[in-house]
Coordinates of C-alpha atoms and ligand atoms in Angstrom, one line a residue:
Chain A
M9 CA 6.4 16.8 40.7
S10 CA 9.0 14.2 41.7
K11 CA 11.5 14.9 44.2
E12 CA 14.6 16.4 43.5
P13 CA 16.7 13.7 41.3
I14 CA 20.3 13.8 41.6
I15 CA 21.7 14.9 38.1
Y16 CA 24.8 13.1 36.5
H17 CA 28.0 15.5 36.7
L18 CA 28.2 17.6 33.3
A19 CA 31.6 18.3 31.3
K20 CA 31.3 21.7 29.3
D21 CA 33.0 20.5 26.6
E22 CA 31.3 20.8 23.1
Q23 CA 32.2 18.0 21.5
Y24 CA 30.8 14.6 22.4
E25 CA 34.5 12.8 21.5
D26 CA 35.7 15.2 24.1
L27 CA 33.4 14.2 26.6
D28 CA 34.1 11.7 29.3
I29 CA 30.5 10.6 29.4
E30 CA 29.3 7.7 31.5
K31 CA 26.4 5.5 28.9
A32 CA 24.1 3.1 29.3
L33 CA 22.1 1.5 26.9
T34 CA 18.3 2.1 27.5
R35 CA 17.5 -0.8 25.7
E36 CA 19.3 -3.3 28.1
A37 CA 17.2 -1.4 31.1
W38 CA 14.0 -2.8 30.5
S39 CA 14.2 -6.1 29.7
V40 CA 17.0 -6.1 32.9
A41 CA 14.4 -4.5 35.2
L42 CA 11.6 -6.7 33.4
A43 CA 13.4 -9.9 34.3
E44 CA 13.7 -8.6 38.0
M45 CA 10.4 -8.5 38.5
A46 CA 9.8 -12.1 36.6
E47 CA 10.1 -14.2 39.7
E48 CA 7.2 -13.2 41.6
R49 CA 5.2 -12.2 38.7
P50 CA 4.6 -15.3 36.7
E51 CA 1.9 -13.5 34.2
I52 CA 4.4 -11.5 32.6
V53 CA 5.9 -12.9 29.1
V54 CA 8.0 -11.7 26.1
L55 CA 7.8 -11.7 22.6
S56 CA 9.8 -10.4 19.7
A57 CA 9.7 -10.6 16.1
D58 CA 13.4 -12.2 15.4
L59 CA 15.1 -9.5 17.2
I60 CA 15.3 -10.9 21.0
G61 CA 18.6 -9.5 20.9
A62 CA 18.6 -6.7 18.9
T63 CA 16.3 -5.3 21.4
L64 CA 18.2 -7.2 24.3
A65 CA 14.4 -8.6 25.1
C66 CA 17.4 -11.9 25.8
R67 CA 17.8 -10.2 29.0
F68 CA 14.6 -11.5 30.4
A69 CA 14.4 -14.5 27.4
D70 CA 17.8 -16.2 28.3
R71 CA 16.5 -16.6 31.9
Y72 CA 12.5 -17.4 31.5
P73 CA 12.7 -19.2 28.0
E74 CA 9.5 -20.8 28.9
R75 CA 7.5 -17.7 28.8
S76 CA 9.1 -15.9 25.6
F77 CA 8.2 -15.9 22.2
N78 CA 9.9 -15.4 19.3
I79 CA 7.0 -15.2 16.6
G80 CA 9.3 -14.4 13.6
V81 CA 9.5 -11.5 11.2
A82 CA 6.0 -11.5 11.2
E83 CA 4.7 -8.0 13.3
Q84 CA 0.8 -7.9 12.7
D85 CA 1.1 -11.4 13.9
L86 CA 3.2 -10.7 16.7
I87 CA 0.9 -8.1 18.4
G88 CA -2.0 -10.3 17.5
V89 CA -0.5 -12.8 19.4
A90 CA 0.6 -10.6 22.5
A91 CA -3.6 -9.8 22.3
G92 CA -4.4 -13.7 22.9
L93 CA -1.8 -13.6 25.6
A94 CA -3.4 -10.9 27.1
L95 CA -6.8 -12.1 27.0
T96 CA -5.7 -15.3 28.9
G97 CA -4.5 -12.8 31.5
K98 CA -0.7 -12.6 30.8
I99 CA 1.2 -9.4 30.7
P100 CA 2.6 -9.7 27.1
V101 CA 5.8 -7.0 26.8
V102 CA 6.6 -6.9 23.2
A103 CA 9.8 -5.7 22.0
T104 CA 10.7 -4.8 18.8
F105 CA 12.0 -1.7 16.3
S106 CA 9.6 1.4 16.9
V107 CA 9.3 1.7 13.3
F108 CA 7.8 -1.9 12.6
L109 CA 6.0 -2.2 16.2
L110 CA 4.5 1.1 15.7
M111 CA 4.1 1.3 11.7
R112 CA 4.0 -2.1 9.9
A113 CA 1.7 -3.4 13.0
C114 CA 0.1 -0.1 13.2
E115 CA -3.6 -0.9 12.8
Q116 CA -2.5 -4.2 15.0
V117 CA -1.5 -2.4 18.1
R118 CA -4.6 0.3 17.4
T119 CA -7.1 -2.3 16.9
D120 CA -6.2 -5.6 19.0
I121 CA -4.4 -3.8 21.7
C122 CA -6.1 0.1 22.5
Y123 CA -9.4 -0.8 21.3
P124 CA -9.9 -3.8 24.1
N125 CA -7.9 -1.3 26.5
L126 CA -5.7 -4.9 27.0
N127 CA -2.6 -4.6 29.2
V128 CA 0.5 -5.0 26.6
K129 CA 3.6 -3.4 26.9
L130 CA 5.2 -2.0 23.9
I131 CA 9.3 -1.6 24.0
G132 CA 10.1 0.5 21.0
T133 CA 14.0 0.1 20.1
A134 CA 16.1 1.6 18.0
S135 CA 13.9 5.1 18.0
G136 CA 14.5 8.1 16.8
L137 CA 18.0 8.8 15.2
S138 CA 19.6 6.2 17.6
F139 CA 19.5 3.7 14.5
G140 CA 20.5 6.6 11.8
L141 CA 23.3 4.2 10.5
G142 CA 20.2 2.0 9.3
G143 CA 18.8 5.2 7.1
V144 CA 15.2 5.7 7.1
T145 CA 14.1 2.1 7.0
H146 CA 15.4 1.9 10.5
A147 CA 15.6 5.3 12.3
T148 CA 12.1 6.1 13.7
T149 CA 11.3 10.0 13.8
E150 CA 7.3 9.5 13.6
D151 CA 6.3 7.2 16.3
I152 CA 5.9 9.4 19.2
A153 CA 3.0 10.9 16.8
I154 CA 1.8 7.5 15.8
A155 CA 1.8 6.4 19.6
R156 CA 0.1 9.9 21.1
A157 CA -2.5 9.5 18.8
L158 CA -3.9 5.9 19.8
P159 CA -6.5 6.4 22.0
N160 CA -5.4 4.3 26.0
M161 CA -1.8 4.7 24.7
V162 CA 0.1 5.7 27.5
V163 CA 3.2 7.0 25.8
I164 CA 7.0 7.6 28.0
V165 CA 10.4 8.4 26.3
P166 CA 12.6 7.6 29.0
A167 CA 15.8 10.0 29.6
D168 CA 18.3 7.2 30.1
Y169 CA 19.3 3.8 31.7
L170 CA 17.7 4.0 35.1
E171 CA 14.9 6.1 34.3
T172 CA 14.2 3.3 31.5
A173 CA 14.2 1.1 34.4
Q174 CA 11.8 2.9 36.7
A175 CA 9.3 3.4 33.5
M176 CA 9.4 -0.5 32.9
H177 CA 8.1 -0.8 37.0
A178 CA 5.4 1.8 36.4
A179 CA 4.7 0.2 33.5
M180 CA 4.0 -3.2 34.6
A181 CA 2.1 -1.3 37.7
R182 CA -0.3 -0.2 35.5
Q183 CA -3.6 -1.8 34.0
G184 CA -3.5 -1.0 30.0
P185 CA -1.3 0.1 27.2
V186 CA 2.0 1.5 27.5
F187 CA 4.4 2.5 24.9
I188 CA 8.1 3.0 25.8
R189 CA 10.5 4.6 23.3
V190 CA 14.2 3.4 23.6
G191 CA 17.2 3.9 21.7
R192 CA 19.9 1.3 19.9
S193 CA 23.7 2.8 21.0
A194 CA 24.2 3.5 24.6
E195 CA 23.1 7.2 26.1
P196 CA 24.4 9.7 28.2
V197 CA 23.3 9.0 31.7
V198 CA 21.4 11.7 33.1
Y199 CA 21.0 10.0 36.1
A200 CA 23.2 8.7 38.2
T201 CA 20.6 7.1 41.0
E202 CA 17.2 5.9 40.5
P203 CA 15.1 8.9 40.0
S204 CA 11.5 8.4 41.2
F205 CA 9.1 7.7 38.8
E206 CA 5.3 8.8 38.4
I207 CA 3.6 8.4 34.9
G208 CA 2.5 11.8 33.2
K209 CA 4.6 13.7 36.6
A210 CA 7.6 15.8 34.9
H211 CA 11.1 15.7 36.6
Q212 CA 12.3 19.4 36.5
L213 CA 16.1 19.0 36.3
R214 CA 17.3 22.4 36.6
E215 CA 15.4 25.7 38.0
G216 CA 15.7 28.3 36.0
N217 CA 13.7 31.8 34.9
D218 CA 14.9 33.3 31.7
V219 CA 14.1 29.9 29.6
T220 CA 12.4 26.6 29.5
L221 CA 13.9 23.8 27.8
I222 CA 11.7 20.6 27.4
G223 CA 13.2 17.3 26.4
C224 CA 12.8 13.5 26.2
G225 CA 14.7 10.7 25.5
V226 CA 18.4 11.2 24.5
M227 CA 17.7 15.2 24.3
V228 CA 16.8 15.2 27.9
F229 CA 21.0 14.8 28.1
E230 CA 21.6 17.4 25.5
S231 CA 19.3 20.1 27.1
L232 CA 21.1 20.0 30.5
R233 CA 24.2 20.7 28.4
A234 CA 22.4 23.5 26.5
A235 CA 21.9 25.3 30.1
D236 CA 25.3 24.5 31.0
I237 CA 26.4 26.7 28.5
L238 CA 23.8 29.5 28.4
R239 CA 24.7 29.7 32.2
D240 CA 28.5 30.9 30.9
Q241 CA 26.6 33.3 28.9
G242 CA 24.4 34.4 32.0
T243 CA 20.9 33.2 30.9
S244 CA 19.3 30.9 33.3
A245 CA 17.5 27.9 31.9
R246 CA 15.0 25.7 33.4
V247 CA 15.4 22.3 32.4
I248 CA 12.4 19.6 32.3
D249 CA 12.6 16.1 31.3
M250 CA 9.0 15.6 30.0
H251 CA 9.6 11.2 30.2
T252 CA 5.4 11.3 29.4
I253 CA 4.2 12.7 26.5
K254 CA 0.8 11.2 27.1
P255 CA -0.3 12.1 29.6
L256 CA 1.3 15.0 29.3
D257 CA 2.3 17.2 32.3
A258 CA 0.5 20.0 31.9
E259 CA 1.0 21.9 35.1
V260 CA 4.9 21.7 34.6
V261 CA 4.4 23.4 31.2
L262 CA 2.2 26.3 32.2
T263 CA 4.0 27.3 35.4
A264 CA 7.3 27.3 33.3
A265 CA 5.2 29.4 30.7
R266 CA 4.3 31.8 33.4
E267 CA 7.8 32.0 35.0
T268 CA 9.9 32.3 32.1
K269 CA 9.9 34.1 29.1
A270 CA 10.4 31.7 26.7
M271 CA 10.2 27.7 26.0
L272 CA 11.7 25.7 23.6
T273 CA 10.7 21.8 23.1
V274 CA 13.5 18.7 22.4
E275 CA 13.1 15.9 20.7
E276 CA 14.7 13.6 18.5
H277 CA 11.8 13.0 16.5
T278 CA 10.3 15.3 13.6
I279 CA 8.5 18.2 14.9
I280 CA 5.0 17.0 14.3
G281 CA 2.8 15.5 16.5
G282 CA 5.5 14.6 19.0
L283 CA 6.8 16.5 22.2
G284 CA 6.4 19.8 20.8
S285 CA 2.9 19.6 19.4
A286 CA 1.9 18.3 22.7
V287 CA 3.1 21.1 24.7
A288 CA 2.2 23.7 21.9
E289 CA -1.5 22.1 22.7
V290 CA -1.5 22.6 26.2
L291 CA -0.1 26.5 25.6
A292 CA -2.2 27.4 23.1
E293 CA -5.6 26.1 25.1
A294 CA -4.5 27.9 28.1
G295 CA -4.2 31.1 26.7
V296 CA -0.5 31.8 28.2
E297 CA 1.7 33.9 26.0
V298 CA 5.5 32.6 25.8
R299 CA 7.8 32.6 23.3
F300 CA 7.8 29.2 21.9
K301 CA 9.9 26.6 19.5
R302 CA 9.8 23.3 18.7
I303 CA 13.4 22.1 18.0
G304 CA 13.4 18.3 16.4
L305 CA 13.2 17.6 12.7
P306 CA 11.1 19.3 10.1
D307 CA 8.9 17.5 8.5
I308 CA 11.9 15.3 7.0
F309 CA 13.3 12.1 6.7
A310 CA 16.6 12.2 8.2
T311 CA 20.0 11.5 6.1
S312 CA 21.9 8.3 6.9
G313 CA 24.7 8.4 9.4
R314 CA 26.1 8.2 13.3
P315 CA 23.9 9.4 15.8
D316 CA 26.2 11.9 17.0
Y317 CA 26.7 13.1 13.7
L318 CA 23.1 13.3 12.8
R319 CA 22.4 15.1 16.1
E320 CA 25.1 17.9 14.9
L321 CA 23.6 18.1 11.3
Y322 CA 20.1 18.7 12.4
G323 CA 20.8 20.9 15.5
L324 CA 20.0 18.4 18.1
N325 CA 22.6 18.9 20.3
G326 CA 23.4 21.4 23.0
K327 CA 25.2 23.6 21.3
A328 CA 22.5 24.4 18.7
I329 CA 19.5 24.1 21.5
A330 CA 21.8 27.0 23.5
E331 CA 21.6 29.1 20.5
H332 CA 18.1 28.6 19.0
A333 CA 17.7 29.5 23.6
T334 CA 19.7 32.7 23.2
A335 CA 17.8 34.1 19.2
L336 CA 14.0 32.9 20.7
L337 CA 15.1 35.4 23.7
D338 CA 16.7 37.8 21.6
K339 CA 13.7 38.3 19.4
Chain B
M141 CA -5.6 -32.9 25.7
S142 CA -8.5 -34.8 27.5
K143 CA -11.4 -36.3 25.6
R144 CA -14.7 -34.6 25.1
E145 CA -17.6 -36.2 26.0
Y146 CA -20.6 -35.4 23.6
I147 CA -24.5 -36.4 23.2
P148 CA -24.3 -39.1 20.6
L149 CA -25.3 -37.4 16.7
T150 CA -28.1 -39.2 16.3
S151 CA -30.9 -38.0 13.4
E152 CA -32.3 -36.5 16.6
R153 CA -29.4 -34.7 17.7
I154 CA -29.1 -33.4 13.9
R155 CA -32.7 -32.7 13.8
E156 CA -32.6 -30.4 16.9
L157 CA -29.2 -28.6 15.8
T158 CA -30.7 -27.8 12.4
L159 CA -33.4 -26.4 13.7
K160 CA -31.3 -24.5 15.5
A161 CA -29.5 -22.8 12.9
N162 CA -32.7 -22.4 11.1
D163 CA -33.5 -19.8 14.3
I164 CA -30.7 -18.5 14.0
R165 CA -31.4 -17.9 10.7
R166 CA -34.7 -16.4 11.2
E167 CA -33.3 -14.0 14.3
L168 CA -30.4 -12.5 12.0
V169 CA -33.1 -11.8 9.3
K170 CA -35.3 -10.1 12.3
M171 CA -32.1 -8.1 13.2
F172 CA -31.2 -6.7 10.0
G173 CA -35.1 -6.1 9.3
I174 CA -34.5 -3.5 12.4
A175 CA -31.6 -2.4 11.4
G176 CA -32.7 -1.7 7.3
G177 CA -29.8 -3.8 6.1
G178 CA -27.0 -5.3 6.8
H179 CA -24.1 -8.7 6.0
F180 CA -26.8 -10.6 4.9
G181 CA -24.4 -13.0 2.5
G182 CA -21.9 -13.9 4.7
S183 CA -23.8 -14.2 8.2
L184 CA -26.2 -16.7 6.3
S185 CA -23.3 -18.7 5.2
A186 CA -21.8 -19.3 8.5
V187 CA -25.1 -20.2 10.2
E188 CA -24.7 -24.0 10.4
I189 CA -21.0 -23.3 11.5
V190 CA -21.9 -20.7 14.0
A191 CA -24.9 -23.1 15.6
A192 CA -22.7 -26.4 15.1
L193 CA -20.0 -24.6 17.6
Y194 CA -22.7 -22.8 20.2
F195 CA -25.3 -25.4 20.1
D196 CA -22.9 -28.6 20.3
V197 CA -18.9 -28.4 20.3
L198 CA -18.4 -25.2 22.4
R199 CA -17.7 -26.4 26.0
M200 CA -19.2 -22.9 27.9
S201 CA -21.1 -21.3 30.8
P202 CA -23.8 -19.0 30.4
N203 CA -24.0 -18.0 33.8
D204 CA -20.6 -17.5 33.9
P205 CA -19.5 -16.2 30.2
N206 CA -15.2 -15.1 32.1
W207 CA -15.4 -19.1 33.3
P208 CA -11.2 -19.5 33.0
N209 CA -12.2 -23.2 31.2
R210 CA -14.6 -22.3 28.5
D211 CA -14.0 -23.2 25.3
R212 CA -12.8 -19.8 23.1
F213 CA -15.0 -18.7 19.7
I214 CA -13.2 -15.7 17.7
L215 CA -15.4 -14.7 14.9
S216 CA -12.8 -13.3 12.8
K217 CA -15.1 -12.1 10.1
G218 CA -16.6 -9.7 12.7
H219 CA -19.3 -8.5 9.7
A220 CA -21.2 -12.0 10.4
S221 CA -22.2 -10.8 13.6
P222 CA -25.9 -11.6 14.0
A223 CA -25.2 -15.1 14.0
M224 CA -23.1 -15.0 17.0
Y225 CA -25.9 -12.8 18.6
A226 CA -28.7 -14.7 17.9
A227 CA -26.8 -17.9 19.5
L228 CA -25.8 -16.2 22.2
C229 CA -29.0 -14.9 22.9
D230 CA -31.0 -17.8 22.5
L231 CA -28.0 -19.6 25.7
G232 CA -28.9 -16.8 27.7
F233 CA -25.8 -15.0 27.7
F234 CA -28.1 -11.5 27.2
P235 CA -31.8 -11.0 27.1
R236 CA -33.9 -11.0 24.0
S237 CA -35.0 -7.5 24.5
V238 CA -30.9 -6.7 23.7
L239 CA -31.5 -8.8 20.1
D240 CA -34.6 -6.7 19.4
N241 CA -32.7 -3.6 19.7
F242 CA -29.7 -4.2 17.2
E243 CA -27.6 -1.8 16.3
K244 CA -30.1 1.1 17.6
P245 CA -27.9 4.1 19.8
G246 CA -26.5 2.6 22.4
N247 CA -27.5 -1.0 22.2
P248 CA -24.5 -3.0 22.9
L249 CA -24.7 -5.2 19.6
T250 CA -23.2 -3.3 17.0
M251 CA -22.3 -4.1 13.8
H252 CA -19.0 -5.5 14.6
P253 CA -18.7 -6.8 17.9
N254 CA -17.5 -5.6 20.8
M255 CA -15.6 -7.7 24.1
H256 CA -16.4 -5.4 26.8
K257 CA -19.7 -4.7 25.6
V258 CA -21.1 -8.2 24.6
P259 CA -21.0 -10.6 27.1
G260 CA -19.9 -14.3 25.4
V261 CA -17.5 -12.1 22.5
E262 CA -14.0 -12.9 22.8
A263 CA -12.6 -10.1 21.0
S264 CA -13.3 -7.1 19.8
T265 CA -13.5 -8.0 15.5
G266 CA -14.4 -6.3 12.1
S267 CA -11.1 -5.9 10.7
L268 CA -10.3 -8.8 8.4
G269 CA -6.9 -11.3 9.5
H270 CA -6.9 -9.9 13.5
G271 CA -8.2 -13.2 14.7
L272 CA -6.0 -16.0 14.0
P273 CA -3.3 -14.2 15.6
I274 CA -5.2 -13.4 18.7
G275 CA -6.0 -17.1 19.0
V276 CA -2.5 -18.5 18.7
G277 CA -2.1 -16.1 21.5
I278 CA -5.3 -17.4 24.0
S279 CA -3.8 -20.6 22.3
L280 CA -0.5 -20.3 24.2
G281 CA -1.9 -18.9 27.1
A282 CA -4.0 -21.8 27.4
R283 CA -1.2 -24.0 27.2
L284 CA 1.0 -22.1 29.8
D285 CA -1.8 -22.2 32.4
G286 CA -2.1 -25.8 31.5
R287 CA -5.8 -25.7 30.3
D288 CA -7.0 -27.7 28.0
Y289 CA -10.1 -25.5 26.6
R290 CA -9.6 -24.7 22.4
T291 CA -9.6 -22.0 20.7
F292 CA -11.9 -21.9 17.5
V293 CA -11.4 -19.1 15.2
L294 CA -13.9 -18.5 12.0
M295 CA -12.7 -17.0 9.2
G296 CA -13.7 -16.2 5.4
D297 CA -12.0 -17.1 2.3
G298 CA -11.6 -13.8 1.6
E299 CA -9.9 -12.7 4.4
I300 CA -7.4 -15.7 4.6
Q301 CA -6.1 -13.1 1.9
A302 CA -4.5 -11.4 4.3
G303 CA -0.8 -11.8 4.9
S304 CA -1.2 -11.7 9.1
V305 CA -3.7 -14.9 8.5
W306 CA -0.7 -16.8 6.8
E307 CA 1.9 -15.1 9.7
A308 CA -0.3 -17.0 12.1
V309 CA -0.6 -20.2 10.2
M310 CA 3.0 -20.3 10.1
C311 CA 3.6 -19.5 13.9
A312 CA 0.9 -21.6 15.1
A313 CA 2.3 -25.1 13.3
H314 CA 5.4 -23.8 14.9
Y315 CA 4.2 -24.0 18.3
K316 CA 2.4 -27.4 17.7
L317 CA -0.9 -26.0 18.7
D318 CA -3.6 -28.7 18.5
N319 CA -5.8 -26.6 20.5
L320 CA -6.1 -24.3 18.0
V321 CA -8.7 -25.0 15.0
A322 CA -9.4 -22.7 12.1
I323 CA -12.5 -23.1 10.3
V324 CA -13.0 -21.3 6.6
D325 CA -16.4 -19.9 5.8
R326 CA -16.0 -21.1 2.1
N327 CA -18.8 -19.3 0.2
R328 CA -16.1 -18.4 -2.9
L329 CA -17.5 -14.5 -2.6
S330 CA -16.2 -11.5 -0.9
C331 CA -17.4 -8.0 -1.2
D332 CA -16.4 -7.0 -5.0
G333 CA -17.3 -10.8 -6.4
L334 CA -16.2 -13.7 -7.0
I335 CA -12.7 -14.2 -5.1
A336 CA -11.3 -16.7 -7.6
E337 CA -11.5 -13.3 -9.6
L338 CA -9.1 -11.9 -7.6
Q339 CA -7.2 -14.4 -6.3
C340 CA -6.5 -18.2 -7.2
Q341 CA -6.7 -20.1 -3.8
D342 CA -6.9 -23.8 -5.3
P343 CA -6.3 -25.8 -4.1
L344 CA -7.0 -24.8 -0.4
L345 CA -6.5 -27.5 2.3
P346 CA -3.3 -28.7 1.0
R347 CA -2.0 -25.1 1.4
W348 CA -2.9 -25.2 5.1
E349 CA -1.4 -29.3 5.2
A350 CA 1.3 -27.8 3.4
F351 CA 2.0 -25.2 6.3
S352 CA 2.3 -28.3 8.6
W353 CA -2.1 -28.1 9.7
K354 CA -4.0 -30.9 9.7
G355 CA -7.6 -30.0 7.8
R356 CA -10.9 -31.8 6.6
E357 CA -13.3 -30.1 4.6
V358 CA -17.3 -30.7 4.9
D359 CA -20.2 -29.6 3.2
G360 CA -20.3 -26.1 5.5
H361 CA -24.4 -26.3 5.7
S362 CA -24.7 -29.7 6.8
V363 CA -24.7 -28.9 10.6
G364 CA -24.3 -32.9 11.4
E365 CA -21.2 -32.7 9.2
V366 CA -19.9 -29.6 10.6
A367 CA -20.7 -30.8 13.9
A368 CA -19.0 -33.9 13.5
A369 CA -16.0 -32.3 12.5
L370 CA -15.5 -30.0 15.2
R371 CA -15.9 -32.8 17.8
A372 CA -13.1 -34.7 15.9
V373 CA -10.5 -32.0 16.6
P374 CA -7.4 -32.4 17.0
Y375 CA -6.7 -34.0 13.7
E376 CA -3.7 -35.0 14.7
P377 CA -1.7 -34.9 17.7
G378 CA 0.9 -31.7 17.5
K379 CA -1.1 -29.9 14.9
P380 CA -3.4 -27.3 14.6
S381 CA -6.6 -28.1 13.1
V382 CA -8.3 -26.7 10.1
L383 CA -11.8 -26.5 8.8
I384 CA -12.4 -25.8 5.4
A385 CA -16.8 -25.3 5.3
N386 CA -17.8 -25.3 1.7
T387 CA -20.4 -23.2 1.9
V388 CA -23.2 -20.4 0.0
K389 CA -23.0 -17.2 0.4
G390 CA -26.7 -15.7 1.4
K391 CA -27.4 -19.2 1.8
G392 CA -31.4 -20.2 2.5
I393 CA -32.8 -17.2 1.0
S394 CA -33.2 -18.0 -2.4
F395 CA -33.0 -14.2 -3.8
M396 CA -29.5 -13.9 -2.0
E397 CA -27.8 -17.2 -2.7
N398 CA -24.6 -16.7 -4.7
K399 CA -25.5 -12.9 -4.8
P400 CA -22.8 -10.6 -4.5
S401 CA -24.8 -7.6 -3.9
F402 CA -26.1 -9.3 -1.1
H403 CA -23.1 -9.0 1.1
R404 CA -23.9 -6.3 2.5
A405 CA -27.5 -4.7 1.4
N406 CA -30.3 -3.0 2.3
I407 CA -33.7 -4.6 2.3
S408 CA -37.6 -3.6 2.1
P409 CA -39.9 -4.6 5.0
E410 CA -41.3 -6.8 2.2
Q411 CA -38.1 -8.2 1.1
T412 CA -37.6 -9.2 4.8
Q413 CA -41.5 -10.8 5.6
Q414 CA -40.5 -12.8 1.9
A415 CA -37.4 -14.2 3.6
L416 CA -38.9 -14.8 6.9
A417 CA -41.8 -16.9 5.2
E418 CA -38.7 -18.9 3.5
I419 CA -37.5 -19.6 7.2
A420 CA -40.5 -20.4 8.4
T421 CA -41.4 -23.0 5.6
R422 CA -38.2 -24.5 6.2
R423 CA -38.5 -25.0 10.0
E424 CA -41.8 -27.1 9.1
E425 CA -40.1 -29.1 6.8
W426 CA -37.9 -29.8 10.1
S427 CA -40.6 -30.4 12.6
Ligands
TPP172 C1 -8.9 -5.6 6.8 C2 -10.0 -5.6 6.5 N1 -9.9 -5.0 4.9 C3 -11.4 -4.7 4.1 C4 -12.6 -4.9 5.2 C5 -14.1 -4.9 4.5 N2 -14.4 -5.7 4.2 C6 -15.6 -6.3 5.5 S1 -16.1 -7.8 4.5 C7 -15.1 -7.9 3.4 C8 -14.8 -9.0 2.5 C9 -14.9 -10.3 3.2 O1 -14.9 -11.8 2.4 P1 -14.9 -12.8 3.1 O2 -13.9 -12.9 3.9 O3 -15.2 -14.1 2.4 O4 -16.4 -13.2 4.0 P2 -18.0 -13.1 3.7 O5 -17.8 -13.6 2.0 O6 -18.0 -14.6 4.6 O7 -18.5 -12.5 4.3 C10 -14.4 -6.9 3.2 C11 -13.3 -6.7 1.9 C12 -12.3 -5.2 6.4 N3 -13.4 -5.7 7.1 N4 -11.0 -5.4 6.7

């Protein structure tokens, strides 16, 4: 467990609209962080598939054009080219929408990057419901499951801007493939100052002994809001930011399962194969008894809409999470 | 791109290379004999191309397989790996005993090549349509590093039906990668039979050239022609090069030539002996 991070002050209002929340772009954090490293590390190169702008890879590419490659709308080639560059000792960082990165080019990611264990970092943007307006073709709620199934792949779903930057640093310090899942629109700030970050070591953001909420990505913020609501109702909720889905911090899960009566996972992803499944696997194999529920999209494609509308619709906000927690405790 | 020095392509040199090709043919038939079968057709059609590359064109150092300035060869049609294994073994990348245990449990030489297990293998292939994009990346890396090595990618003519190949074709032309060479082993057959019945590829060379590559066409079983053509790259400065090698699937074994069923086949010890006898006869003719 890393040292206690400073949590951004949470307003208590339930509606996003009423909140004066500081927000920042996770899809900007990775490339700003990367550009800061680039001076000292000439081996860093950046690639995208006609989405240099939309992924904000341009924060790097504008400063280092000679080390940036826009491959065009050709995602299979994109991954192959990244593999080739890695074979010459470069560290390619590839950014495009998560859906195209891990689905159009899934076999290339598996066979050309993961199988030879090449040092390539993959940034999946517009993931979860963050591009909900784009509908099913763009919103991506299966990518964690796909990435998690690939041997050698590390899967990171950072909670906010500063954690994304830290994840990028950690990914660059590590040899081998890493997938970092980020959003599209500005997302609430969870960490007011840079959290320490270690791949596979979760951040426990709130102490609590009634119920545990384990979130990843933007759902960490919503879990904190749920904890606020629960506190007002007299329920103490532990909140864990499970930023690394693989390798999973099993210890933090099992400790929480022993110390609290119920556990809920929250992710902007279907409940199949993502964070919830990963946690369930740990619980089941350890034989720990705890009331357990996965919150996420059921086995469906989300309809189209703005992210906050969709989060409300599918019960992926603080209020709904708190209700699920109460129901699970009352069961 | 710096000029390379080559041994003059005299008739003696060509005879030498032809014998090397014949040796590869013998070794791969033996390997398949050990394994009880294999991808005969596409391995045999690629033999002269592989021989010209490894024994004439590629700049490399078997004692130092990761020498940064080595030319890269990617066998994108990974199912023809035994042809590559035979050449690598002949050059001393690994001992003979490894070759003699092809596809045996635990042996590094597998049906599709693994770059982490076999010295000299540049990419783990087997899934068609992956080699050229990887070759583009390596060629870009060479340019970033200011190195003058070249990257050669061998594909099947069935393989080039893959869309990923054409993504890479356009990408390579965009970056003007004249350090990249695509070779198409054009044996006109894929798994299920005649490619022409699946997809019309004619005229093939003009298609590549329409995508701003520069190409040549050769008899893919004339090792001298193949070597000469590969020595001559780039065919035009600022353009990637493509060599269309017209070949015969199953070349060199009478009962396999142009037979779709020998794309991958199991054969009996008697058939292996017959194949080896044909290869031995050809060696005598050339010696
Ligand atoms: C992506 C992919 N699809 C299918 C296969 C199965 N497969 C192996 S060889 C082959 C035919 C290839 O034909 P061609 O490229 O002409 O090879 P050659 O005839 O030279 O052996 C197929 C379909 C594969 N290896 N990869």
